[in-house]
Amino acid sequence: MVNAISTYNLERMARFYGIRIWLCRRTGRRWAFLEGAGTEKVMSSELIFENAEFGVFVQGEDYDKAGLAAEVAQLMQPIGVC
Amino acid sequence: MHMVNDKLSTSAWVNNVIKPEEFEKYLVEGKDFIDDEKIWQQINESTEPSAERVREILAKSLSVKTLDPTELATLMQVRDPQLWQEMYEMAAKVKHKIYDNRIITFAPIYCGNFCVNNCLYCGFRADNDKEKRAKLSLAQVRDEAEAIAGKIGHKRVIAVYGEHPETDADFIAASIKEIYSVKVKTRKGHSEIRRVNINAAPMSVADLRKLHEVGIGTYQVFQETYHHDTYKKLHPANTIKGNYPWRLYVHHRAYEAGIDDVAIGCLFGLYDWRFEVMGLLYHAIELETRFGVGPHTISFPRINPASGSPLPTDPTYNKYLVSDEDFKKLVTLIRLAVPYTGMIITARERQEVRDDVMFCGCTQTDASTNIGIGGYAKNTGKQEIDEQQFMLGDTRSLEELIRDLAKRGVITSFCTAGYRCGRTGDQIMDLLKKGQEKHFCKLNAILTYREWLDDFAGEETKKLGEAVIRKEIEEVQKKTPTIFSKKLYDLTMQYYERIKNGERDLYI
């Protein structure tokens, strides 16, 4: 089982990094939106994390990409099979 | 014996489709959200509005707010041709504000015409023994997708299925996977189907989940008619389709199943068009209210002759056939009433109608259309009334359509970017309502048009297309850096060059 980021954490990261961030579920060859936080802007987006089930996209400029990617990866770590 | 078993299994399947508990929970005091009496009252109590009142309502549409049913009913009472002209122009303006100067194209793939229902207007009806029945194998589905992606160049399809155990949810899911797996080499790159929308009968939440898991695009189900009595007369009670609320609440079940884009529609010509437009608005409002996401698209096909079906020649019903003039009005009213939604006009309509009505707010259309089972791979170039659901009115190829649109300065878009980065469901709805989505539409139209021109266009089309692209890029330049950042502009142009060099599926 994988852990999805909570709305609380998405909002916190959107504020802290000054970005738009959203969580998607992988369905076949496409991504389906689940939850997001921060203001949508007219700019390209980047997939900063993906696993078998989820993907996390970000829109933003001049933010700490490495810090955010590490934080997202931590939050999306498998939490074991139940 | 085999036949008997087949019949038994079909009847057992039919008896197991409807799950009353999956729609009854949405009824309010046992009633659905279409109140026939109230709708007629709203239409009949509206009087011809002043020009000032009409303009107030149009301003609301332009601010991308869904109209109230009474406002829509008021617009229906306009008699002044000048005011109608203003309304047509406003519908085009609303569309441009939300979707910019682009038309999306797609192709339908008819995967099977076996059907357990008996709708009086449909060529696929079970009792129609003139219809030649067929279902595509998965290999044939693949052949169709390869022809569409590789020879025509579409990137979107809508796969269509009759309601039958032969084409149940498992078959639909398998065919979606098959279509997505196609990749065809083209002149300068490759082509593939990037978005598979589905038109299939209402199903349970469990079955809809199967479609969600394989990456369905939009799930499209038309109510056909919102008028309860007419619905009852046209859809025999002993059939699955005879159950009005099972059909009406299928989009609710789709959202429950995780599907993010749903499409509604109605078959105009079965009942009074004014009532049906009100029904579509009530449907959009219900979805917005319950789920925060309205219909991704609305369709408004007019009834066409179908083999072995008593309609539309039956005099009881042909009084409801919609004239070209009323058709233009109803398309305009839908655009104004539900400003954010995509609107689909299909090749059912004659070329002159399509060319006119397209500019009253439509966003999507089909071309090089073949609605025979296995029609793209066979490519006979003929329409066979006994092998298709209805007759097409406009048989232009995609290239001809693209050329005609280009002559009018319109860019054809093959964009599916939303599905590449999760701009779907309530996220895209929000962008549409804020008028931001059109900026993505503009950039992605340029990129995908470039792909198509390089892979499929003949010399004349390419020349016309290049002129459209130049104009679109100039507009983007003018809006840089106010709307588009310099960084985004540079990225778009970088992608543009990479596409010219043969890379594919680059998007913003």
XYZ file of C-alpha atoms in Angstrom, chain B residues 37-440:
404
model
C -44.273 20.579 -14.741
C -41.904 23.150 -13.301
C -39.886 23.299 -16.540
C -43.005 23.963 -18.609
C -44.131 26.549 -16.094
C -40.758 28.315 -16.360
C -40.941 28.306 -20.157
C -44.576 29.397 -20.331
C -44.396 32.086 -17.668
C -41.470 33.839 -19.315
C -42.392 36.780 -21.478
C -40.517 38.459 -24.288
C -37.665 40.293 -22.552
C -36.403 43.810 -23.168
C -33.060 44.208 -24.929
C -31.663 45.481 -21.639
C -32.696 42.323 -19.794
C -31.241 40.116 -22.538
C -27.921 41.956 -22.322
C -27.866 41.530 -18.530
C -28.184 37.785 -18.978
C -25.559 37.734 -21.732
C -23.171 39.595 -19.431
C -23.661 36.856 -16.858
C -22.757 34.208 -19.461
C -19.660 36.159 -20.418
C -18.601 36.201 -16.773
C -18.680 32.369 -17.005
C -21.571 31.879 -14.603
C -24.126 29.150 -15.217
C -27.528 30.686 -15.938
C -30.574 30.031 -13.768
C -33.327 28.076 -15.532
C -35.575 31.163 -15.475
C -32.860 33.189 -17.234
C -32.551 30.514 -19.912
C -36.343 30.433 -20.312
C -36.276 34.222 -20.706
C -33.732 34.011 -23.540
C -35.998 31.477 -25.269
C -38.675 34.151 -25.556
C -36.552 36.533 -27.634
C -38.286 37.277 -30.956
C -36.219 40.173 -32.302
C -33.788 38.855 -34.995
C -31.302 41.605 -34.108
C -31.192 40.387 -30.529
C -30.736 36.802 -31.709
C -27.807 38.015 -33.787
C -26.318 39.531 -30.624
C -26.852 36.211 -28.876
C -25.082 34.242 -31.643
C -22.162 36.644 -31.459
C -22.066 36.460 -27.675
C -22.045 32.629 -27.803
C -18.955 32.822 -30.038
C -17.378 35.351 -27.684
C -18.026 33.198 -24.612
C -16.464 30.201 -26.372
C -13.440 32.259 -27.362
C -13.039 33.606 -23.833
C -12.896 30.096 -22.404
C -11.358 27.968 -25.172
C -9.672 30.499 -27.465
C -9.536 30.155 -31.256
C -9.418 26.379 -31.506
C -11.584 23.441 -32.461
C -10.717 19.993 -31.154
C -11.279 17.034 -33.464
C -11.903 13.365 -32.837
C -13.219 10.227 -34.514
C -15.869 7.796 -33.301
C -15.066 4.057 -33.318
C -18.157 1.875 -33.354
C -17.078 -1.302 -31.572
C -20.331 -3.262 -31.650
C -23.995 -2.927 -32.587
C -25.474 -5.771 -30.561
C -28.080 -4.254 -28.260
C -30.641 -5.578 -25.798
C -32.773 -2.416 -25.913
C -35.541 -1.475 -28.288
C -35.478 2.317 -28.585
C -37.931 3.296 -31.298
C -35.549 5.734 -33.005
C -32.394 3.608 -33.134
C -31.043 1.337 -35.860
C -29.345 -0.857 -33.236
C -32.660 -1.781 -31.562
C -32.901 -5.496 -30.752
C -36.031 -6.053 -32.883
C -34.467 -4.534 -35.997
C -33.768 -7.614 -38.088
C -32.488 -5.513 -41.006
C -29.411 -4.494 -39.048
C -26.276 -6.520 -39.742
C -24.862 -7.283 -36.285
C -21.186 -7.302 -35.534
C -18.709 -6.815 -32.736
C -15.070 -6.020 -33.273
C -12.497 -8.414 -31.902
C -9.692 -6.732 -29.964
C -7.442 -7.196 -33.003
C -10.051 -5.371 -35.118
C -10.321 -2.606 -32.507
C -6.585 -2.229 -32.899
C -6.896 -2.105 -36.701
C -9.430 0.702 -36.362
C -7.219 2.648 -33.968
C -4.198 2.186 -36.243
C -6.142 3.471 -39.241
C -7.428 6.475 -37.276
C -4.077 7.366 -35.717
C -1.830 6.370 -38.602
C -3.763 7.294 -41.740
C -5.999 10.145 -40.578
C -4.003 11.528 -37.663
C -6.605 11.872 -34.929
C -5.335 11.776 -31.352
C -8.751 11.362 -29.710
C -11.476 8.839 -30.268
C -14.853 8.146 -28.801
C -15.497 4.425 -28.713
C -19.185 3.507 -28.996
C -20.833 0.295 -27.785
C -24.366 -1.114 -27.814
C -25.753 -2.387 -24.515
C -25.170 -6.123 -24.625
C -23.190 -8.792 -22.727
C -20.987 -9.102 -25.847
C -19.777 -5.555 -25.198
C -19.886 -5.437 -21.398
C -17.584 -3.430 -19.117
C -14.786 -6.016 -19.346
C -14.812 -5.839 -23.146
C -14.929 -2.041 -23.067
C -11.961 -1.926 -20.654
C -9.984 -4.357 -22.834
C -10.724 -2.303 -25.953
C -9.625 0.943 -24.248
C -6.302 -0.715 -23.387
C -5.958 -1.950 -26.958
C -6.553 1.519 -28.403
C -4.048 3.136 -26.040
C -1.391 0.579 -27.008
C -1.359 1.642 -30.668
C 1.667 3.537 -31.963
C 2.058 4.107 -35.701
C 5.060 5.498 -37.554
C 4.244 8.600 -39.564
C 6.000 10.834 -42.111
C 8.109 12.668 -39.530
C 7.340 11.051 -36.202
C 4.710 8.727 -34.827
C 1.021 8.899 -34.035
C -1.104 7.395 -31.284
C -4.481 7.791 -29.628
C -3.918 9.843 -26.480
C -7.456 10.099 -25.211
C -10.138 7.407 -25.391
C -13.594 8.713 -24.580
C -16.451 6.260 -24.265
C -20.105 6.318 -25.242
C -21.644 3.283 -23.566
C -24.789 2.359 -21.715
C -25.244 3.213 -18.027
C -23.547 0.735 -15.757
C -22.914 0.088 -12.089
C -20.240 1.786 -9.988
C -18.230 -1.467 -9.960
C -18.239 -1.653 -13.769
C -17.446 2.048 -14.121
C -14.409 1.513 -11.865
C -13.099 -0.978 -14.427
C -13.195 1.766 -17.067
C -11.579 4.272 -14.723
C -8.709 1.929 -13.965
C -7.721 1.585 -17.627
C -7.723 5.353 -18.153
C -11.066 6.224 -19.748
C -11.287 9.817 -20.968
C -14.760 11.289 -20.851
C -17.677 8.979 -20.100
C -20.543 10.075 -22.306
C -24.174 9.095 -21.815
C -27.093 10.977 -23.345
C -30.453 10.983 -21.631
C -31.995 11.103 -25.158
C -35.077 12.945 -23.843
C -35.536 14.497 -20.414
C -39.330 14.424 -20.726
C -40.545 11.518 -18.582
C -43.629 10.524 -20.608
C -41.812 10.708 -23.932
C -38.944 8.708 -22.492
C -41.417 6.051 -21.392
C -43.045 5.839 -24.829
C -39.788 5.535 -26.738
C -37.999 3.102 -24.443
C -40.074 -0.026 -23.762
C -40.584 -0.757 -20.081
C -39.248 -4.310 -20.273
C -35.805 -3.097 -21.370
C -32.883 -1.786 -19.328
C -33.126 1.552 -21.070
C -36.762 1.789 -20.014
C -35.513 2.724 -16.538
C -35.268 6.563 -16.621
C -33.471 7.181 -13.295
C -30.921 4.406 -13.868
C -29.823 6.383 -16.928
C -30.242 9.857 -15.428
C -27.955 9.136 -12.474
C -25.187 7.321 -14.355
C -22.926 10.386 -14.254
C -23.325 10.425 -10.472
C -22.155 6.815 -10.396
C -19.267 7.661 -12.729
C -18.032 10.330 -10.292
C -18.410 7.804 -7.465
C -16.251 5.401 -9.472
C -13.506 8.031 -9.755
C -14.136 9.036 -13.383
C -13.310 12.738 -13.568
C -14.936 13.855 -16.830
C -18.518 13.085 -17.775
C -20.560 14.196 -20.766
C -24.277 14.709 -21.139
C -26.481 15.173 -24.152
C -29.859 14.683 -25.632
C -31.262 13.540 -28.959
C -33.133 16.523 -30.345
C -36.303 15.731 -32.229
C -37.873 13.356 -29.733
C -39.629 16.116 -27.760
C -39.910 19.911 -27.680
C -36.381 21.311 -28.007
C -37.002 24.088 -25.486
C -37.817 21.523 -22.786
C -34.721 19.488 -23.653
C -32.409 22.507 -23.400
C -33.882 23.234 -19.966
C -33.313 19.561 -19.060
C -29.648 19.823 -20.043
C -29.252 22.913 -17.870
C -30.913 21.209 -14.887
C -28.588 18.249 -15.416
C -25.509 20.501 -15.462
C -26.689 22.308 -12.310
C -27.327 18.988 -10.528
C -23.769 17.783 -11.277
C -22.243 21.117 -10.265
C -24.234 21.163 -7.021
C -23.565 17.566 -6.018
C -19.963 17.172 -7.173
C -18.629 20.657 -7.836
C -17.904 19.603 -11.439
C -20.328 20.134 -14.285
C -20.388 18.234 -17.575
C -17.099 18.224 -19.476
C -19.081 18.358 -22.706
C -22.656 18.633 -23.898
C -23.832 17.031 -27.155
C -26.965 17.929 -29.082
C -27.448 15.484 -31.969
C -30.597 15.808 -34.055
C -32.440 12.649 -34.931
C -31.545 11.178 -38.332
C -33.216 8.384 -40.314
C -32.188 4.948 -39.039
C -32.737 1.595 -40.687
C -35.660 -0.451 -39.314
C -36.834 2.214 -36.858
C -40.262 3.855 -36.878
C -38.922 7.291 -35.977
C -38.519 10.015 -37.134
C -41.206 9.416 -39.798
C -43.949 8.636 -37.226
C -46.353 11.626 -37.263
C -46.779 11.435 -33.472
C -43.206 12.536 -33.108
C -42.159 14.321 -36.250
C -43.736 17.532 -34.971
C -40.707 17.735 -32.701
C -38.122 17.587 -35.482
C -35.857 20.598 -35.105
C -35.455 23.020 -38.022
C -32.009 24.379 -38.928
C -33.037 27.782 -37.576
C -34.110 26.373 -34.205
C -31.010 24.178 -34.118
C -28.792 27.254 -34.298
C -30.834 28.826 -31.519
C -30.631 25.817 -29.236
C -26.847 25.474 -29.683
C -26.480 29.165 -28.849
C -28.680 28.804 -25.765
C -26.675 25.833 -24.467
C -23.416 27.797 -24.845
C -24.897 30.785 -23.012
C -26.530 28.681 -20.272
C -23.501 26.506 -19.427
C -20.604 28.760 -20.467
C -17.721 26.583 -19.252
C -18.711 23.333 -20.947
C -17.252 21.837 -24.106
C -19.807 21.510 -26.909
C -19.725 18.843 -29.595
C -21.239 19.174 -33.055
C -20.905 16.032 -35.121
C -20.876 14.894 -38.725
C -24.539 13.934 -38.377
C -25.181 17.508 -39.473
C -24.921 18.660 -43.067
C -21.798 20.612 -43.965
C -23.554 23.976 -44.293
C -25.234 23.558 -40.895
C -22.011 22.504 -39.242
C -20.059 25.375 -40.761
C -22.634 27.840 -39.463
C -23.411 26.422 -36.015
C -19.776 25.630 -35.209
C -19.332 29.356 -34.660
C -22.106 29.627 -32.069
C -19.896 28.236 -29.354
C -18.912 24.709 -30.374
C -15.537 23.400 -29.237
C -15.254 19.924 -30.736
C -16.175 18.089 -33.898
C -15.438 14.871 -35.745
C -14.103 14.378 -39.270
C -13.192 11.517 -41.625
C -16.007 9.925 -39.690
C -17.008 6.333 -40.280
C -19.740 4.861 -38.106
C -19.830 1.387 -39.623
C -18.461 -1.433 -37.469
C -14.850 -1.804 -38.586
C -15.361 1.025 -41.070
C -11.935 2.684 -40.887
C -9.944 -0.431 -41.635
C -12.354 -1.458 -44.467
C -12.328 2.096 -45.830
C -14.953 1.474 -48.533
C -15.819 5.175 -48.650
C -19.543 4.290 -48.609
C -22.258 4.648 -45.993
C -24.309 1.472 -45.418
C -27.676 2.185 -43.790
C -28.009 -1.422 -42.546
C -24.582 -1.371 -40.933
C -24.654 1.905 -39.051
C -26.753 3.606 -36.391
C -27.809 6.532 -38.616
C -26.719 8.328 -41.799
C -24.009 11.019 -41.704
C -24.711 14.468 -43.119
C -21.119 15.629 -43.575
C -18.515 13.207 -44.889
C -15.596 15.646 -45.134
C -12.177 14.211 -44.403
C -10.148 15.576 -41.499
C -7.846 17.264 -43.986
C -10.769 18.967 -45.748
C -12.187 20.140 -42.447
C -8.820 21.441 -41.262
C -8.446 23.333 -44.530
C -11.930 24.840 -44.245
C -11.283 25.906 -40.655
C -7.891 27.342 -41.571
C -9.527 29.468 -44.287
C -11.628 30.975 -41.502
C -8.551 31.532 -39.345
C -9.368 28.733 -36.888
C -6.701 26.402 -35.550
C -7.491 22.692 -35.255
C -6.209 21.283 -32.002
C -5.229 17.732 -31.116
C -4.434 18.683 -27.540
C -4.779 16.094 -24.794
C -2.411 17.851 -22.374
C -4.873 17.818 -19.482
C -4.577 14.043 -19.306
C -0.809 14.179 -19.371
C -0.545 16.224 -16.182
C -3.799 15.722 -14.319
C -5.548 18.924 -15.373
C -8.867 17.092 -15.137
C -12.090 17.050 -13.129
C -12.519 19.942 -10.690
C -9.030 21.247 -11.471
C -9.881 21.875 -15.137
C -13.359 23.101 -14.222
C -11.774 25.763 -12.046
C -9.430 26.836 -14.859
C -12.300 26.978 -17.325
C -14.415 29.120 -15.015
C -11.532 31.527 -14.421
C -10.890 31.807 -18.175
C -7.327 30.481 -17.729
C -7.644 27.211 -19.605
C -7.709 28.992 -22.953
C -4.081 30.012 -22.516
C -3.059 26.356 -22.259
